[in-house]
Coordinates of C-alpha atoms and ligand atoms in Angstrom, one line a residue:
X630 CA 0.0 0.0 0.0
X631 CA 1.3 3.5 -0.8
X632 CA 1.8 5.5 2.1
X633 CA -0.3 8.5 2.4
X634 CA 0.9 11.7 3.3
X635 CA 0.2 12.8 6.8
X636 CA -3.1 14.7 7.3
X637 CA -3.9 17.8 10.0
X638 CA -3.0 21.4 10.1
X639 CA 1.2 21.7 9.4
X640 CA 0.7 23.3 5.9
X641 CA 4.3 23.9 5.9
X642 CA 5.8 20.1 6.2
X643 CA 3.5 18.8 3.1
X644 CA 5.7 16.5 0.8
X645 CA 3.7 15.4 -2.2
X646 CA 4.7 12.9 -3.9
X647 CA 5.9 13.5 -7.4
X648 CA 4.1 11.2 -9.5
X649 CA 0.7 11.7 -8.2
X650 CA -2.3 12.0 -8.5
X651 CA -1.6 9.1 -11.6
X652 CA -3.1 9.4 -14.8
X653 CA -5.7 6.1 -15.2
X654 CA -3.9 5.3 -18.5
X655 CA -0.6 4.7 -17.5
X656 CA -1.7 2.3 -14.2
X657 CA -0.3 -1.0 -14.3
X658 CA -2.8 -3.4 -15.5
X659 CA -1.1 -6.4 -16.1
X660 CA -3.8 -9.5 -14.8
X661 CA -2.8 -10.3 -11.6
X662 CA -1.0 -14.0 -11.3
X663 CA -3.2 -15.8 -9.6
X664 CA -3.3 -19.6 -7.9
X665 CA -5.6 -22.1 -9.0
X666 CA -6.7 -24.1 -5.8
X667 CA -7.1 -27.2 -7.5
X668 CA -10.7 -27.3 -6.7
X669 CA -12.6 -25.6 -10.1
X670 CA -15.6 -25.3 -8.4
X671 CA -13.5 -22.7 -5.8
X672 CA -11.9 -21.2 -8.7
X673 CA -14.9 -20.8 -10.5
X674 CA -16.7 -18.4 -7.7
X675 CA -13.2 -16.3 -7.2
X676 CA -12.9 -15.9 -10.4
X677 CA -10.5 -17.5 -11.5
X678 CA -8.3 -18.7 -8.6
X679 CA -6.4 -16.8 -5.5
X680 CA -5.7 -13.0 -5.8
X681 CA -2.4 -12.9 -3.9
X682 CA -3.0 -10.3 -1.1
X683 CA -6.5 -11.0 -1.6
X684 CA -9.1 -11.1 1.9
X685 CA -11.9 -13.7 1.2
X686 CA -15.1 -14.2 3.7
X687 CA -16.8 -17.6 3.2
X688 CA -19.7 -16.7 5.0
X689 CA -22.6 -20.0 5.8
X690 CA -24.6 -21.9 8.6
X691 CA -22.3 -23.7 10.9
X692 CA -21.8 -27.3 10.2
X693 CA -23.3 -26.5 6.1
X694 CA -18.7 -27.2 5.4
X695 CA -16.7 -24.2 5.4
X696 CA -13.9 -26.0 7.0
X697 CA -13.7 -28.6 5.0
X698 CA -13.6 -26.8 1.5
X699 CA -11.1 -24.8 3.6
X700 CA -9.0 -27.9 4.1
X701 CA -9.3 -29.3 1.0
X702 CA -8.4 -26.5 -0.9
X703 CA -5.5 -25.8 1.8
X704 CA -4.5 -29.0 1.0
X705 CA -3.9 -28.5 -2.8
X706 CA -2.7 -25.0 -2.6
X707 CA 0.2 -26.3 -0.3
X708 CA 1.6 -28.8 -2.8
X709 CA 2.9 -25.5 -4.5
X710 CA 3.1 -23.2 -1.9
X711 CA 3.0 -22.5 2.0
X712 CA -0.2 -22.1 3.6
X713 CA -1.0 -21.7 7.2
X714 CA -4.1 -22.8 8.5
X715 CA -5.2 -20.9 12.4
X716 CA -8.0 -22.5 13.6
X717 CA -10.1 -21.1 17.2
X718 CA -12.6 -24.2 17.2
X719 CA -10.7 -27.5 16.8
X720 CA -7.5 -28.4 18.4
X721 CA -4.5 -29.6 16.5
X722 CA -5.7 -33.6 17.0
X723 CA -9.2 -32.8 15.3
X724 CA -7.7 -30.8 12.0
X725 CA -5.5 -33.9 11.8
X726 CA -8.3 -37.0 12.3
X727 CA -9.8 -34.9 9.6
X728 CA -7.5 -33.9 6.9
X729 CA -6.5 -37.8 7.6
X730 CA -10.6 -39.1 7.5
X731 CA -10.5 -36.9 4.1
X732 CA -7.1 -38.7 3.0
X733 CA -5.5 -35.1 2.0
X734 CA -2.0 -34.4 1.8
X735 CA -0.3 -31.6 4.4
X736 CA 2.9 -31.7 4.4
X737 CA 3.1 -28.1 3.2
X738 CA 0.2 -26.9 5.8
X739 CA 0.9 -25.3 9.2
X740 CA -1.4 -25.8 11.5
X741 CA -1.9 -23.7 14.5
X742 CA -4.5 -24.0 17.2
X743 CA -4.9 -20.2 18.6
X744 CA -7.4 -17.1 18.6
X745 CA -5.1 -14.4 20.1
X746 CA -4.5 -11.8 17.1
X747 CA -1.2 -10.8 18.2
X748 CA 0.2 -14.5 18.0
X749 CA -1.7 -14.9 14.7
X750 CA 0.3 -12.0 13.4
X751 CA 3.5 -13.3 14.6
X752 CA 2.7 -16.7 13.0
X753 CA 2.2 -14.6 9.9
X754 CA 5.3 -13.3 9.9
X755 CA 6.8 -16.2 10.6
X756 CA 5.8 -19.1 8.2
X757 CA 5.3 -15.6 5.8
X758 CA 2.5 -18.2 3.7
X759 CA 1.2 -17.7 0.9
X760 CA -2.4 -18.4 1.8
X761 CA -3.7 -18.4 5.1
X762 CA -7.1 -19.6 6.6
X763 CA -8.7 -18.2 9.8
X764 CA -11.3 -20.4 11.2
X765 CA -13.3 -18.5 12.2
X766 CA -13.8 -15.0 12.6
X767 CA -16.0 -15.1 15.2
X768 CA -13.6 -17.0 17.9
X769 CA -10.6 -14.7 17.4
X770 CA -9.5 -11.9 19.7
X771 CA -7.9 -8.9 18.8
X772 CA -6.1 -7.8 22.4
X773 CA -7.3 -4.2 22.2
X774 CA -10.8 -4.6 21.8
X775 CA -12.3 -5.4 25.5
X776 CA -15.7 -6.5 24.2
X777 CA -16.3 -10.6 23.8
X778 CA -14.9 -12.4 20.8
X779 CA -18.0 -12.6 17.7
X780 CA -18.8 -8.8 19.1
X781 CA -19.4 -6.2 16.1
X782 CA -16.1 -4.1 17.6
X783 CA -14.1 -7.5 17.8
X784 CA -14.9 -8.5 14.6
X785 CA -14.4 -5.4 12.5
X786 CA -11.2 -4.9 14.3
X787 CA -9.8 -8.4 13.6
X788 CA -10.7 -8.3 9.9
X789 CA -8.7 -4.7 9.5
X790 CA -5.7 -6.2 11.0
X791 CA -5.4 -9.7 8.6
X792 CA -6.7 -7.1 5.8
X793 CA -3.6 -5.3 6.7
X794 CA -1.5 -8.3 7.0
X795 CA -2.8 -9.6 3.5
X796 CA -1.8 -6.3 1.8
X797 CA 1.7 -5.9 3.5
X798 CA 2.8 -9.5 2.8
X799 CA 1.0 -10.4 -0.2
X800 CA -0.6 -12.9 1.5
X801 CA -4.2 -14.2 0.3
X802 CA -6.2 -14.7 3.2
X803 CA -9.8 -16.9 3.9
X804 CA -11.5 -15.2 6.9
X805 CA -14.4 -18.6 8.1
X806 CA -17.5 -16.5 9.2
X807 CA -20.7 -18.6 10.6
X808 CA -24.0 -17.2 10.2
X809 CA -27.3 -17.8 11.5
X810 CA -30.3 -17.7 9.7
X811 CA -31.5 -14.9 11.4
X812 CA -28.9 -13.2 11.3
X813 CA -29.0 -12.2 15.0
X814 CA -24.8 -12.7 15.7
X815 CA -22.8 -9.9 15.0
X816 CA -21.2 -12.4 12.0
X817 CA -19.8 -11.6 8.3
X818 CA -22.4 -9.2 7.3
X819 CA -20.7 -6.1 9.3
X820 CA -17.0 -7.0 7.2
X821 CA -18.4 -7.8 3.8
X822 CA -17.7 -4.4 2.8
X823 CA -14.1 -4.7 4.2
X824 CA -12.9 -7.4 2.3
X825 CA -12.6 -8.5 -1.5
X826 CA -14.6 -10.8 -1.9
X827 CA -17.4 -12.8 -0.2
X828 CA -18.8 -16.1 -0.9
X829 CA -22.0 -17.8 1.3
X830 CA -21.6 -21.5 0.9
X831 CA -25.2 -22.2 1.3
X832 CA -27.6 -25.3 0.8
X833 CA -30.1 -27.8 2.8
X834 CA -28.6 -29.5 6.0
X835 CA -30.7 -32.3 5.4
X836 CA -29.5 -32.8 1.1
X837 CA -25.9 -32.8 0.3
X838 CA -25.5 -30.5 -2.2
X839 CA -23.9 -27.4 -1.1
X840 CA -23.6 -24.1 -3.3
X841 CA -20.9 -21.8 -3.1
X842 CA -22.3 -18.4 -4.4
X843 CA -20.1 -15.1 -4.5
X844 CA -21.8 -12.4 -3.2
X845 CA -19.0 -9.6 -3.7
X846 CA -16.0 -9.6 -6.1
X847 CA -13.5 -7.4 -6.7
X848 CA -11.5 -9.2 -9.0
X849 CA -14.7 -11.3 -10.7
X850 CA -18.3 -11.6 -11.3
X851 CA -20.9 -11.9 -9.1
X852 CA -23.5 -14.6 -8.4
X853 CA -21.6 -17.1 -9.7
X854 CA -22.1 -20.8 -8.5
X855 CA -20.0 -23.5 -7.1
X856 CA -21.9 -26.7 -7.0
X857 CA -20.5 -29.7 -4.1
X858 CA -22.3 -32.6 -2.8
X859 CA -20.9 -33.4 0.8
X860 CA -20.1 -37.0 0.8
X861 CA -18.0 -39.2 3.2
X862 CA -15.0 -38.5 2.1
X863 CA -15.6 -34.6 2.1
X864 CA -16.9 -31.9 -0.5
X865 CA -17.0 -33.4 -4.3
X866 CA -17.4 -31.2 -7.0
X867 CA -19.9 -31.2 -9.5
X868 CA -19.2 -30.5 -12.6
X869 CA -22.4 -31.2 -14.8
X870 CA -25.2 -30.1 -12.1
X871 CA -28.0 -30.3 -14.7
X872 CA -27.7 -33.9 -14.7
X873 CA -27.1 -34.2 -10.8
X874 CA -30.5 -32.4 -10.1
X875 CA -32.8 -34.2 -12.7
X876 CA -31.0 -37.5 -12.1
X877 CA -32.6 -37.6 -8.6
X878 CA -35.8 -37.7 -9.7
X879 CA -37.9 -39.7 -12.4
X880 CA -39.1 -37.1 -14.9
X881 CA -42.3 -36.2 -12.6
X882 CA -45.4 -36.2 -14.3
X883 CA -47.3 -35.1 -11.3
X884 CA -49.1 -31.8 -10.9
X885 CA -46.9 -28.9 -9.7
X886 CA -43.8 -29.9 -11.2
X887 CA -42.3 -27.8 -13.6
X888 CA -38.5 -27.3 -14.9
X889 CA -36.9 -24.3 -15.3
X890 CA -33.3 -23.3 -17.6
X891 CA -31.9 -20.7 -15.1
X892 CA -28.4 -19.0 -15.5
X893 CA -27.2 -18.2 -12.2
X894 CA -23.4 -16.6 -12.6
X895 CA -22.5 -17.7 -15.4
X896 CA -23.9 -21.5 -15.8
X897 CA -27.2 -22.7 -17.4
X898 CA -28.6 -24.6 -14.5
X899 CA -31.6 -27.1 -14.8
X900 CA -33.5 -26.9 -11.9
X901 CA -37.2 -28.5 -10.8
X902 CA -39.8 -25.9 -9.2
X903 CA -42.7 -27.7 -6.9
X904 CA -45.2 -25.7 -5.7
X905 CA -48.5 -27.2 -3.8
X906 CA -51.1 -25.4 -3.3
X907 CA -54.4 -26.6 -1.2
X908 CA -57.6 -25.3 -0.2
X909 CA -57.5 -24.0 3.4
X910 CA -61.0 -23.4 5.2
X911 CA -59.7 -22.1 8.5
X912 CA -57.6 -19.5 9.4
X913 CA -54.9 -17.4 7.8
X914 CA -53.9 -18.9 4.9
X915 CA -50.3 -20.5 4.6
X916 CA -47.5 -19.4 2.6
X917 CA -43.9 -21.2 2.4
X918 CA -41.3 -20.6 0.1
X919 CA -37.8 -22.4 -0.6
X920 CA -35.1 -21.5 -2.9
X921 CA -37.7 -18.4 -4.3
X922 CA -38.2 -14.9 -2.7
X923 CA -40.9 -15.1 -1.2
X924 CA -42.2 -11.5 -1.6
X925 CA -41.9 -12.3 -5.9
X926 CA -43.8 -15.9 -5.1
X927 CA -46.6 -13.2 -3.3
X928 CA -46.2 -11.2 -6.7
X929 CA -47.4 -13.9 -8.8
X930 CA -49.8 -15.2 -6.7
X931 CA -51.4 -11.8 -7.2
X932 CA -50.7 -12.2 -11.1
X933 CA -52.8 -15.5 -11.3
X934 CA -54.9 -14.2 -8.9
X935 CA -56.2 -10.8 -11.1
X936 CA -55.0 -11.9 -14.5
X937 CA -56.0 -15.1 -14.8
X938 CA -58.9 -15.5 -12.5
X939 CA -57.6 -18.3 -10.3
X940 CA -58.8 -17.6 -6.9
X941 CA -56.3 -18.9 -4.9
X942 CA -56.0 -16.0 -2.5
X943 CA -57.2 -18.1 0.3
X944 CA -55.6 -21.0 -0.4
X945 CA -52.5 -22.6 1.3
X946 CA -49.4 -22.4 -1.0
X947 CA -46.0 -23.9 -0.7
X948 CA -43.3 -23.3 -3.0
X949 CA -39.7 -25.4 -3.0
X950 CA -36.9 -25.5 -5.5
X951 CA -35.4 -29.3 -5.2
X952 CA -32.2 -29.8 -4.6
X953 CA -31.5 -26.7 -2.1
X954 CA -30.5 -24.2 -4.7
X955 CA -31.6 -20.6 -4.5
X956 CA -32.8 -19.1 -7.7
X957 CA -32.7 -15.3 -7.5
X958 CA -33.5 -14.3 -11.5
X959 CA -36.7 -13.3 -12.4
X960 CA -36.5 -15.3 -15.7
X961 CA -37.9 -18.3 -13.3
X962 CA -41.2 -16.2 -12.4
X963 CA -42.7 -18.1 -15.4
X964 CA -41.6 -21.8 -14.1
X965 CA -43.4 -20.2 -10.5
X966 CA -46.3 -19.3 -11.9
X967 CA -47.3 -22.5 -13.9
X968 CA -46.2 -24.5 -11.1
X969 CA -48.6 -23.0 -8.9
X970 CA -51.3 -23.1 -11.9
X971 CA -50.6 -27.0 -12.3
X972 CA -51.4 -28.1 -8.6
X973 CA -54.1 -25.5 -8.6
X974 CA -56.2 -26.9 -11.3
X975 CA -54.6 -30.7 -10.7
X976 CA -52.9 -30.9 -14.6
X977 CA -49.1 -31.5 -15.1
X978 CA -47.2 -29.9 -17.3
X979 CA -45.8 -31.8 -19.5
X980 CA -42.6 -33.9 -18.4
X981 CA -40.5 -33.0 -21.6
X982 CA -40.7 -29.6 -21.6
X983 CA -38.5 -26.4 -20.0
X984 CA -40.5 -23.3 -19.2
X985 CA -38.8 -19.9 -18.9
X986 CA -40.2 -16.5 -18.7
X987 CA -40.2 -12.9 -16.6
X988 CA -43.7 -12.3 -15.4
X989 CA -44.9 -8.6 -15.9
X990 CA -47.3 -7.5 -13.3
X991 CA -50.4 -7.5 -16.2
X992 CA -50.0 -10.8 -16.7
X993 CA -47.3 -10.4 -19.6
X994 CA -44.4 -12.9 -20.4
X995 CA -41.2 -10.8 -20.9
X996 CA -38.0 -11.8 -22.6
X997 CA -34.8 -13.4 -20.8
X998 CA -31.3 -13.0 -21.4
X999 CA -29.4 -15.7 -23.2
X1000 CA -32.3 -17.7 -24.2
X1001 CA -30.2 -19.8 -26.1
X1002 CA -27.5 -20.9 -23.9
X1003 CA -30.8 -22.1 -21.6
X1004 CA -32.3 -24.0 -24.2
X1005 CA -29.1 -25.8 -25.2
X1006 CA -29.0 -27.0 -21.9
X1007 CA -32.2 -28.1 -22.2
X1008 CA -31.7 -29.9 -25.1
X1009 CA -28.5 -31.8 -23.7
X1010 CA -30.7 -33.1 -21.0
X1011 CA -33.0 -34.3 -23.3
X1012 CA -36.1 -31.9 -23.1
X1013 CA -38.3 -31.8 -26.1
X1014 CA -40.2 -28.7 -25.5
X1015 CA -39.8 -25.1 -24.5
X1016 CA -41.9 -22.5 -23.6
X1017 CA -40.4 -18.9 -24.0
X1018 CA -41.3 -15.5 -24.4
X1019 CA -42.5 -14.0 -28.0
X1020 CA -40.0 -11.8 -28.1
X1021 CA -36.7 -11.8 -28.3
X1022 CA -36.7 -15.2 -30.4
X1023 CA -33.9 -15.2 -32.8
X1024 CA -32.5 -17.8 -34.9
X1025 CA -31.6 -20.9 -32.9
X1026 CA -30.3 -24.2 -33.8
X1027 CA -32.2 -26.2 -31.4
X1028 CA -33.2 -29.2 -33.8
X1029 CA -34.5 -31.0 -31.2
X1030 CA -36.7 -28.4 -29.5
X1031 CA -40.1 -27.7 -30.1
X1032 CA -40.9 -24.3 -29.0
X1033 CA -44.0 -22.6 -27.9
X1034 CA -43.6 -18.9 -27.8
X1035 CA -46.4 -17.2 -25.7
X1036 CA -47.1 -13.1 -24.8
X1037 CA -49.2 -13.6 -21.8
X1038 CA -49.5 -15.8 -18.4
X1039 CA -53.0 -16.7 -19.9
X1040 CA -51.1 -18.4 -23.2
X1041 CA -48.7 -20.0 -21.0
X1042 CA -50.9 -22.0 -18.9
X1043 CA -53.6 -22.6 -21.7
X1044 CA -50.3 -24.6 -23.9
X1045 CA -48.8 -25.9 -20.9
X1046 CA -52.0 -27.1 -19.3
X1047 CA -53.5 -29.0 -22.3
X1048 CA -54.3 -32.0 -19.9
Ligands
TYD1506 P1 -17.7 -28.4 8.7 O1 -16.7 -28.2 7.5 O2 -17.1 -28.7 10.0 O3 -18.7 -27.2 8.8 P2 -18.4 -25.7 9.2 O4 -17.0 -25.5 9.2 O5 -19.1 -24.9 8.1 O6 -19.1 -25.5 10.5 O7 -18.6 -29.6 8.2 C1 -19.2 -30.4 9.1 C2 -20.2 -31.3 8.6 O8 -19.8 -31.9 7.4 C3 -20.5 -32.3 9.6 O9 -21.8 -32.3 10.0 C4 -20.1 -33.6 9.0 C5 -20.1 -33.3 7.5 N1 -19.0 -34.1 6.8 C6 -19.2 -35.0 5.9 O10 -20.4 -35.4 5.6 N2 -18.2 -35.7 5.3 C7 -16.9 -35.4 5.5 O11 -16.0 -36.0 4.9 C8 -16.6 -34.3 6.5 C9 -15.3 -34.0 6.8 C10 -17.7 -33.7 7.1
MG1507 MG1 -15.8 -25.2 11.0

């Protein structure tokens, strides 16, 4: 980091230096090196591999794995490098049993077994690594800060110090930060502005496949996916996730069902949308939602409610994406809506066909983005049918597609509800 000059009153001792402020043009832009961390799933939602001097939060549930990607990729990254690996929750014995249950290699990783911030800096210094892993956040304690370890103040200030540690050594470093649903600890959300990138490993305790979804990037996209299933012998990548989420399931005929091409980051992503919904005589009508917002699931509701005439405003309604993934476009209002059509009047939609839409608030089907790329997807998995938005069709070469192009909600269930 450049050093800045001294700020406050003494006009007179001012040295500027030279060469600044810089003109944009001649800034060094060469791509920063980075290191791949052998796990392309990783890679994928960093952009690319390790920024050296790079602060990463993997933010997520506790128990949903952030240790264990963190080992794992430890583990790879030290069969070219150093990396030092502090943990506040285990002891030394535990990271061991572990690294040995997921038969990893470490002879390149130093382990240490400590939460004081001062000795963490020291070790730093010492082992000079070039990635480092704090596990996590919330146990470690920087000495000046008098309020409890997890605390807001303890937090921030830890996170400022290894930010400064990553910039003066060039060392990249992964801050672990749990999470609660709620959201009630003082956890990752206070720092993500402090560091470069953030990425919420997320996904179903009760499944085992775990997404990895970057939140913040400075040195990549955003929303882009890493797909894992946890299996005994720790995180496995997967690398066609299409075919992992419609393998699980027999092509479902059943009412409610409906499939959906979403590009989350920079993936086509087949995904199945259930939705249920059932008469409810009593009481306050119920309203779940998994994987959806559930403010845009209320949206539609309203949609099929006053543009289509399905009265289903005192109905119970569930909505669930299988397989654990969030979808956060709105090109999967479409897949929503008919889903909650099909179990509304009882008719499936048929079980060779992809749906994929926006939903305008008068009932109109809008265009997506890279219709294409969606449909290929389709097509690879062996879907027949597609229905899309009127507009924005071009010229595809999707020879074994039939497509259906509709303007309105009303179309949409009419061609996908012959039955
Ligand atoms: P962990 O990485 O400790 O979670 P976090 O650091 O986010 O709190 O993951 C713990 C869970 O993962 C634990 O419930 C057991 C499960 N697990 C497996 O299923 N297989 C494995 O090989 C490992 C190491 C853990
Ligand atoms: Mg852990």
């Amino acid at each position: 980091m450049e050093e800045k000059p001294p700020s406050g009153n003494s006009k007179s001792k001012l040295t500027l230096p030279t060469d600044f402020p810089k003109l944009l043009s001649q800034v060094d832009m060469a791509e920063e090196d980075r290191y791949p961390t052998g796990i392309n799933e990783l890679d994928r939602v960093l952009g690319g591999g390790v920024v050296p001097g790079s602060l990463v939060l993997i933010g997520g549930d506790p128990g949903i794995g952030k240790s264990t990607l963190l080992l794992q990729a430890a583990s790879s990254l030290s069969t070219s490098g150093k990396v030092l690996y502090i943990t506040g929750e285990e002891s030394l014995r535990q990271v061991g049993l572990r690294a040995g249950r997921l038969g990893l290699k470490t002879n390149e990783i130093y382990l240490a077994c400590e939460t004081n911030l001062e000795y963490i800096s020291e070790y730093i210094k010492k082992v000079s690594p070039r990635v480092a892993v704090v596990d996590s956040i919330q146990t470690m304690v920087h000495p000046d800060v008098t309020s409890a370890p997890g605390s807001v103040s303890q937090v921030r200030e830890v996170t400022a110090k290894l930010m400064h540690h990553a910039k003066e050594h060039g060392t990249s470093i992964f801050i672990v930060g749990h999470v609660t649903k709620e959201g009630t600890i003082a956890g990752p959300r206070v720092l993500e502005h402090m560091v470069d990138t953030v990425l919420y490993f997320e996904g179903d305790r009760h499944q085992s496949f775990r997404v990895l979804r970057t939140v913040k990037n400075r040195f990549g996209s955003t929303n882009e996916l890493g797909i894992f299933e946890m299996q005994g012998q720790g995180l496995v990548e997967i690398e066609n996730p299409s075919a992992m989420f419609m393998a699980r399931h027999p092509l479902s005929t059943a009412p409610g069902s409906v499939v959906v091409p979403s590009i989350e980051g920079t993936r086509p992503l087949l995904v199945e949308i259930q939705a249920l919904v059932s008469s409810n005589s009593y009481g306050v009508p119920r309203r779940m939602t998994t994987g959806v917002d559930h403010n845009r699931v209320a949206l539609i509701m309203a949609v099929l409610e006053k543009r289509v005439g399905m009265r289903m405003g005192s109905s119970d309604a569930y909505v669930n994406v299988v397989g654990g993934v969030r979808l956060l476009e709105p090109a999967v209002d479409l897949a929503v809506a008919l889903s909650l059509a099909s179990s509304f009047r009882d008719a499936a939609v048929p079980n060779d066909m992809v749906v994929v839409g926006e939903v305008g608030l008068t009932g109109e089907v809008r265009p997506v983005t890279s219709l294409e790329r969606r449909l290929k997807e389709a097509e690879g998995m062996g879907f027949k049918k597609a229905l899309v938005p009127c507009t924005g069709i071009k010229k595809m070469s999707l020879p074994d597609v039939q497509l259906y192009s509709i303007d309105t909600l009303v179309e949409a269930i009419e061609v996908a509800l012959q039955g």
